[in-house]
Coordinates of C-alpha atoms in Angstrom, one line a residue:
M1115 CA -14.9 -14.3 9.8
K1116 CA -14.9 -12.9 6.3
I1117 CA -11.6 -11.8 4.8
N1118 CA -11.8 -8.5 2.9
H1119 CA -9.2 -8.3 0.1
L1120 CA -7.5 -5.0 -0.7
F1121 CA -6.5 -4.9 -4.4
A1122 CA -3.5 -2.6 -4.9
S1123 CA -1.6 -2.0 -8.1
T1124 CA 1.6 -3.9 -8.1
A1125 CA 4.9 -3.6 -9.9
T1126 CA 7.0 -5.7 -7.6
A1127 CA 6.8 -8.7 -5.4
L1128 CA 5.5 -7.9 -1.9
M1129 CA 5.8 -9.8 1.4
A1130 CA 3.4 -12.7 1.8
T1131 CA 1.7 -10.9 4.6
V1132 CA 0.7 -8.1 2.4
S1133 CA -2.3 -8.4 0.1
V1134 CA -1.7 -7.4 -3.6
G1135 CA -3.8 -6.7 -6.6
F1136 CA -3.8 -4.5 -9.7
V1137 CA -4.7 -0.9 -10.6
A1138 CA -8.2 -0.1 -11.6
E1139 CA -9.1 0.3 -15.3
A1140 CA -12.5 1.1 -16.5
G1141 CA -14.9 -0.7 -14.3
T1142 CA -17.5 -3.4 -14.4
I1143 CA -21.2 -2.8 -15.1
R1144 CA -24.6 -4.4 -14.3
H1145 CA -25.2 -7.7 -16.1
D1146 CA -28.6 -6.4 -17.3
R1147 CA -27.5 -3.1 -18.7
S1148 CA -26.1 -2.1 -22.1
D1149 CA -22.4 -1.0 -22.1
S1150 CA -23.4 1.9 -24.4
L1151 CA -25.3 3.5 -21.5
Y1152 CA -22.1 3.7 -19.4
R1153 CA -20.2 5.0 -22.3
N1154 CA -22.8 7.7 -23.0
L1155 CA -22.8 8.7 -19.4
A1156 CA -19.0 9.1 -19.5
A1157 CA -19.4 11.6 -22.4
G1158 CA -20.7 14.1 -19.9
F1159 CA -17.3 14.2 -18.2
P1160 CA -14.7 15.4 -20.7
S1161 CA -12.5 16.7 -17.9
V1162 CA -11.5 13.0 -17.2
G1163 CA -8.6 11.9 -19.4
Y1164 CA -6.1 9.1 -19.9
L1165 CA -2.6 9.2 -18.4
S1166 CA 0.1 7.3 -20.3
A1167 CA 3.3 7.1 -18.2
R1168 CA 6.6 5.4 -18.3
N1169 CA 10.1 5.2 -16.7
S1170 CA 13.0 2.9 -17.2
A1171 CA 11.0 0.0 -15.9
G1172 CA 8.3 0.3 -18.6
G1173 CA 5.0 1.9 -19.2
W1174 CA 1.5 2.0 -17.7
G1175 CA -1.8 3.8 -18.0
C1176 CA -4.2 5.5 -15.5
S1177 CA -6.9 8.1 -15.4
G1178 CA -6.9 11.7 -14.2
T1179 CA -9.2 14.8 -13.9
L1180 CA -8.3 18.2 -15.3
I1181 CA -8.8 20.7 -12.4
A1182 CA -7.1 23.8 -13.9
R1183 CA -5.8 24.7 -17.4
N1184 CA -2.4 23.1 -16.8
Y1185 CA -3.1 20.7 -13.9
V1186 CA -4.5 17.2 -13.4
L1187 CA -5.6 15.5 -10.3
T1188 CA -4.7 11.8 -10.1
A1189 CA -3.6 9.1 -7.6
A1190 CA -0.1 8.9 -6.2
H1191 CA 0.3 5.2 -7.2
C1192 CA -0.4 6.3 -10.8
V1193 CA 2.8 8.4 -11.0
E1194 CA 5.4 6.1 -9.6
N1195 CA 6.8 2.6 -10.0
S1196 CA 8.6 1.0 -7.0
N1197 CA 8.8 4.5 -5.4
V1198 CA 10.4 6.0 -8.5
F1199 CA 8.4 8.6 -10.3
M1200 CA 7.6 8.4 -14.0
N1201 CA 10.1 10.3 -16.2
Q1202 CA 7.8 10.7 -19.2
G1203 CA 4.1 11.1 -19.4
T1204 CA 1.3 12.1 -21.7
F1205 CA -2.2 13.1 -20.7
L1206 CA -4.8 12.4 -23.4
L1207 CA -7.9 14.7 -23.2
G1208 CA -10.4 15.2 -25.9
N1209 CA -8.6 15.1 -29.2
Q1210 CA -5.3 16.5 -27.8
R1211 CA -2.2 15.1 -26.2
Y1212 CA -0.4 17.1 -23.4
S1213 CA 3.1 16.3 -22.1
V1214 CA 3.5 16.1 -18.4
N1215 CA 6.4 18.3 -17.1
G1216 CA 5.9 18.1 -13.4
V1217 CA 4.5 15.8 -10.7
A1218 CA 3.8 16.4 -7.0
A1219 CA 2.7 13.4 -4.8
N1220 CA 1.6 13.3 -1.2
S1221 CA 4.5 12.4 1.1
N1222 CA 2.2 10.4 3.3
W1223 CA 1.7 7.9 0.5
F1224 CA 5.4 7.1 0.6
S1225 CA 6.0 7.4 4.3
S1226 CA 3.1 5.0 5.0
G1227 CA 4.5 2.4 2.5
G1228 CA 1.6 3.0 0.1
N1229 CA -1.1 2.5 2.7
L1230 CA -4.3 2.6 0.7
G1231 CA -6.6 2.8 3.7
L1232 CA -5.3 6.2 4.9
G1233 CA -6.8 8.2 2.0
V1234 CA -3.5 9.8 1.0
D1235 CA -3.2 8.3 -2.5
L1236 CA -3.0 11.7 -4.3
A1237 CA -0.8 13.4 -6.9
I1238 CA -0.9 16.5 -9.1
L1239 CA 0.4 16.5 -12.7
S1240 CA 1.6 19.7 -14.4
L1241 CA 1.0 19.9 -18.2
S1242 CA 3.5 21.6 -20.4
S1243 CA 0.7 23.4 -22.3
S1244 CA -2.7 24.7 -21.4
V1245 CA -6.0 22.9 -22.1
W1246 CA -8.6 25.1 -23.7
N1247 CA -11.0 22.7 -25.4
V1248 CA -12.3 21.2 -22.1
N1249 CA -13.4 23.0 -19.0
P1250 CA -11.6 22.0 -15.8
A1251 CA -13.7 20.2 -13.1
M1252 CA -14.6 22.0 -9.9
L1253 CA -13.6 20.5 -6.6
Y1254 CA -16.3 19.3 -4.3
T1255 CA -15.5 20.8 -0.9
S1256 CA -18.8 20.2 0.9
R1257 CA -18.7 17.7 3.8
D1258 CA -22.1 16.2 3.0
E1259 CA -21.0 13.4 0.6
D1260 CA -22.4 10.5 2.8
L1261 CA -25.3 8.7 1.0
K1262 CA -25.1 11.0 -2.0
V1263 CA -25.1 9.6 -5.6
G1264 CA -21.6 9.6 -7.0
T1265 CA -20.5 9.0 -10.6
Y1266 CA -17.3 7.1 -11.2
V1267 CA -15.4 8.0 -14.4
G1268 CA -12.3 6.2 -15.9
F1269 CA -10.7 4.0 -18.5
G1270 CA -9.7 0.4 -18.8
A1271 CA -10.8 -3.2 -17.9
T1272 CA -14.5 -4.0 -17.9
G1273 CA -16.9 -6.8 -17.6
T1274 CA -20.2 -7.4 -15.7
G1275 CA -21.0 -8.0 -12.1
D1276 CA -21.4 -11.7 -12.9
T1277 CA -18.0 -12.1 -14.6
G1278 CA -15.8 -9.4 -12.9
Y1279 CA -13.4 -7.6 -15.2
I1280 CA -12.4 -9.6 -18.2
R1281 CA -10.9 -7.2 -20.8
S1282 CA -9.2 -3.9 -21.1
D1283 CA -10.1 -1.7 -24.0
S1284 CA -9.1 1.8 -22.8
V1285 CA -12.6 3.1 -23.3
K1286 CA -14.0 5.8 -21.0
R1287 CA -17.0 4.6 -19.0
A1288 CA -19.0 6.1 -16.1
G1289 CA -21.4 4.6 -13.6
Q1290 CA -23.1 5.5 -10.4
N1291 CA -23.3 4.3 -6.8
I1292 CA -24.5 5.5 -3.4
M1293 CA -21.5 6.8 -1.7
G1294 CA -20.5 6.4 2.0
V1295 CA -17.8 7.9 4.1
G1296 CA -15.0 5.3 4.6
T1297 CA -15.8 4.8 8.3
R1298 CA -18.9 3.0 7.3
L1299 CA -16.7 0.1 6.2
G1300 CA -14.0 0.5 8.8
W1301 CA -11.6 2.7 6.8
S1302 CA -10.5 6.3 7.2
D1303 CA -12.9 9.2 6.8
R1304 CA -10.6 10.5 4.2
L1305 CA -12.1 7.9 1.8
L1306 CA -15.4 7.7 0.1
V1307 CA -16.7 4.1 -0.6
S1308 CA -19.5 2.2 -2.4
D1309 CA -20.4 -1.4 -2.9
F1310 CA -21.3 -3.1 -6.2
D1311 CA -24.9 -4.2 -5.6
D1312 CA -26.4 -7.2 -7.4
P1313 CA -30.0 -6.0 -8.2
R1314 CA -31.2 -9.5 -7.6
L1315 CA -29.9 -9.5 -4.0
A1316 CA -30.3 -5.9 -2.8
R1317 CA -30.7 -5.4 1.0
S1318 CA -33.1 -2.6 1.8
S1319 CA -31.8 -2.4 5.3
D1320 CA -28.3 -1.3 4.1
P1321 CA -28.2 2.3 2.9
L1322 CA -25.3 1.5 0.6
S1323 CA -27.0 -1.6 -0.8
Q1324 CA -29.4 0.2 -3.2
P1325 CA -28.5 -0.8 -6.8
L1326 CA -28.8 2.2 -9.1
N1327 CA -29.8 2.1 -12.8
L1328 CA -26.2 2.3 -13.9
E1329 CA -24.6 0.6 -10.8
Y1330 CA -20.8 0.4 -11.3
Q1331 CA -17.6 -1.0 -9.8
L1332 CA -14.1 0.3 -10.3
G1333 CA -11.7 -2.1 -11.9
P1334 CA -7.9 -2.2 -12.8
G1335 CA -7.1 1.1 -14.7
D1336 CA -9.7 3.5 -13.3
S1337 CA -7.0 4.6 -10.8
G1338 CA -6.7 8.3 -10.6
G1339 CA -10.0 9.0 -12.3
G1340 CA -12.7 11.2 -10.8
M1341 CA -15.7 10.4 -8.7
F1342 CA -18.2 13.2 -9.2
I1343 CA -21.1 14.5 -7.0
D1344 CA -23.4 17.1 -8.5
G1345 CA -20.9 17.7 -11.3
R1346 CA -17.9 18.4 -9.1
V1347 CA -15.0 16.0 -8.5
A1348 CA -15.5 14.6 -5.0
G1349 CA -13.1 11.6 -5.1
V1350 CA -9.9 10.2 -6.7
H1351 CA -10.2 6.5 -7.5
S1352 CA -7.7 4.6 -5.3
F1353 CA -8.6 0.9 -4.7
I1354 CA -11.1 -1.9 -4.8
S1355 CA -11.8 -4.4 -2.0
S1356 CA -13.5 -7.7 -1.7
T1357 CA -14.8 -10.1 1.0
D1358 CA -15.0 -13.3 -1.2
G1359 CA -11.3 -13.8 -1.7
A1360 CA -11.4 -12.7 -5.4
T1361 CA -10.9 -9.0 -5.8
N1362 CA -12.0 -9.0 -9.5
A1363 CA -14.7 -6.2 -9.5
D1364 CA -17.7 -8.6 -9.4
Y1365 CA -20.8 -8.1 -7.4
G1366 CA -20.1 -7.5 -3.8
D1367 CA -16.8 -5.8 -4.3
T1368 CA -16.2 -2.3 -2.9
S1369 CA -14.8 0.8 -4.5
A1370 CA -12.8 3.4 -2.6
S1371 CA -11.8 7.0 -3.6
V1372 CA -9.7 9.6 -1.8
R1373 CA -12.1 12.2 -0.4
V1374 CA -11.4 15.6 -2.1
S1375 CA -13.1 17.6 0.6
S1376 CA -10.5 16.2 3.1
S1377 CA -7.6 17.1 0.8
A1378 CA -8.6 20.3 -1.0
N1379 CA -5.9 22.3 0.8
W1380 CA -3.2 19.8 -0.3
I1381 CA -4.5 19.8 -3.8
R1382 CA -4.4 23.6 -4.2
S1383 CA -1.0 24.0 -2.5
A1384 CA 0.6 21.2 -4.5
A1385 CA -0.6 22.8 -7.7
N1386 CA 0.7 26.2 -6.5
Y1387 CA 4.1 24.7 -5.6
L1388 CA 4.5 23.2 -9.1
A1389 CA 3.5 26.5 -10.6
Q1390 CA 6.2 28.4 -8.7
L1391 CA 8.9 25.9 -9.5
L1392 CA 7.9 26.0 -13.2
G1393 CA 7.8 29.8 -13.3
R1394 CA 4.0 30.2 -13.6
S1395 CA 1.4 32.1 -11.7
N1396 CA -0.8 30.1 -9.3
P1397 CA -3.5 28.2 -11.1
T1398 CA -7.2 28.9 -10.7
I1399 CA -8.8 25.8 -9.1
A1400 CA -12.5 26.3 -8.7
S1401 CA -14.5 24.7 -5.9
S1402 CA -18.0 24.9 -4.5
S1403 CA -19.4 24.1 -1.1
G1404 CA -22.7 24.5 0.7
T1405 CA -26.0 22.7 0.4
T1406 CA -26.2 20.3 -2.5
S1407 CA -28.8 18.0 -4.1
S1408 CA -28.9 14.2 -4.0
G1409 CA -25.8 14.1 -6.2
A1410 CA -27.5 12.8 -9.2
G1411 CA -26.4 15.6 -11.5
W1412 CA -23.3 15.5 -13.7
N1413 CA -21.3 17.8 -15.9
Q1414 CA -22.4 18.4 -19.5
Q1415 CA -19.3 19.9 -20.9
A1416 CA -18.5 20.0 -24.6
D1417 CA -17.2 16.6 -25.6
S1418 CA -14.5 15.6 -28.0
P1419 CA -13.4 12.2 -29.3
L1420 CA -10.5 10.5 -27.5
L1421 CA -7.4 9.5 -29.3
D1422 CA -6.7 5.9 -30.1
D1423 CA -3.0 6.5 -29.6
D1424 CA -2.1 6.0 -25.9
N1425 CA 1.6 5.6 -26.1
W1426 CA 2.9 9.0 -27.4
F1427 CA 5.7 10.8 -25.6
D1428 CA 7.5 14.0 -26.2
D1429 CA 11.1 12.9 -25.6
S1430 CA 12.2 16.6 -25.2
I1431 CA 10.1 16.9 -22.0
S1432 CA 11.5 15.8 -18.7
V1433 CA 9.2 15.4 -15.7
E1434 CA 10.2 17.3 -12.5
S1435 CA 9.0 15.3 -9.5
F1436 CA 8.4 16.2 -5.8
I1437 CA 7.2 14.5 -2.7
L1438 CA 5.1 17.1 -0.7
D1439 CA 3.9 17.2 2.9
E1440 CA 0.5 18.6 3.9
L1441 CA 2.2 21.8 5.2
E1442 CA 5.2 22.4 3.1
L1443 CA 3.5 24.5 0.4
A1444 CA 1.9 27.1 2.6
D1445 CA 4.3 29.8 1.5
F1446 CA 3.5 29.4 -2.1
G1447 CA 0.5 31.7 -2.4
S1448 CA -2.2 29.4 -1.1
G1449 CA -3.1 31.5 1.9
L1450 CA -4.4 28.3 3.6
V1451 CA -3.9 26.8 7.0
F1452 CA -2.9 23.1 7.0
D1453 CA -3.0 20.2 9.4
G1454 CA -0.3 17.5 9.1
E1455 CA 3.4 17.1 9.5
N1456 CA 6.1 19.7 10.0
L1457 CA 7.5 21.7 7.1
R1458 CA 10.4 20.2 5.3
E1459 CA 12.3 20.4 2.0
P1460 CA 11.1 18.2 -0.9
Q1461 CA 12.7 14.8 -1.1
S1462 CA 15.0 13.9 -3.9
V1463 CA 13.8 11.1 -6.1
P1464 CA 15.8 8.0 -6.9
E1465 CA 17.0 7.6 -10.4
P1466 CA 14.8 5.4 -12.7
G1467 CA 17.8 3.0 -13.2
M1468 CA 17.3 1.8 -9.6
V1469 CA 13.9 0.3 -10.5
V1470 CA 13.5 -3.4 -11.0
G1471 CA 12.0 -4.0 -14.5
L1472 CA 8.3 -4.5 -14.0
L1473 CA 5.6 -2.7 -16.0
A1474 CA 2.6 -2.1 -13.7
L1475 CA 1.9 0.8 -11.3
V1476 CA 2.9 0.3 -7.8
G1477 CA 0.4 0.4 -5.0
L1478 CA 1.5 -1.3 -1.8
G1479 CA -1.1 -3.2 0.1
W1480 CA -1.8 -2.4 3.7
R1481 CA -1.9 -4.9 6.6
S1482 CA -5.4 -5.3 8.1
R1483 CA -8.4 -7.6 8.0
K1484 CA -9.2 -6.2 4.5
Q1485 CA -7.4 -7.1 1.3
S1486 CA -7.7 -4.5 -1.5
K1487 CA -6.3 -3.6 -4.9
A1488 CA -5.7 -0.2 -6.3
A1489 CA -8.3 1.2 -8.7

């Protein structure tokens, strides 16, 4: 029987029974395609930026998608280290740097011990100032993602399908895959998945095994970035998985993103909650549902060059952090009905000094037949 390896970001030693990996960076590409094609595709997605974060344990990087003028959608494992939130952060978007002043993460990520397979690896960042030079991405709320073309966008480690990821250069890349609901591969339907198809070995009988012109695989550092369908953000990069024992983003590995259409209520309410706590009005988070095309379209927003500096922090800005249930934000102007746990007060966050000094993001593996690592 094949062993499928979950690759989770790691900042600490885990039990031997739990599979461990690293966070995704900017993804691997086809061996027979130019890297410039992937970089050019990424230029159509200026709403995806780079998150530089740190706490007392050190610093790390991730990706995220602007969904409102002051709010960024990312992964829960991108905002904490050993269950302790970052205490400083900068989001780099276009030619501007924005300080992070608030974080809300899905409580189910923590209560499940960082179970990647549940599709709850979500967080919202609040920015201290508004973004005006880039248009926020719309949420994809249609429930028709299965077998659509999705475009992954993010930063970090890259290589080819033959080599796996071999270097990290913090360059934004984008690539495309045929997406499937997570149940196709035995995971939650709150995930969207794809496999990295070798064009020399494609299986026509498998609907996911259809290599696209810019076929792509998430790698360490892409975590928190956006997967887009028809120009709307439909997924948040969470983890990669393998069946060959080497979860290195080579051909045959699998990418998984948290399904936005399953979590749109939480996303909106978490942003509203942060807005209330920070004394702001509720943000405008646009979405679109209904019949869509094949998914091959993508945003063509005004593009700006990215900064080379990825380690700038405003020491005068502290980050307010909250762990939020599916239901607890219903009273903060969302007007939505939620499914999930009972209402409760936000949990207090341990002080950063309690963290063991390790530098990566934490994403705890989950026990199953599959072994994955966070994207």
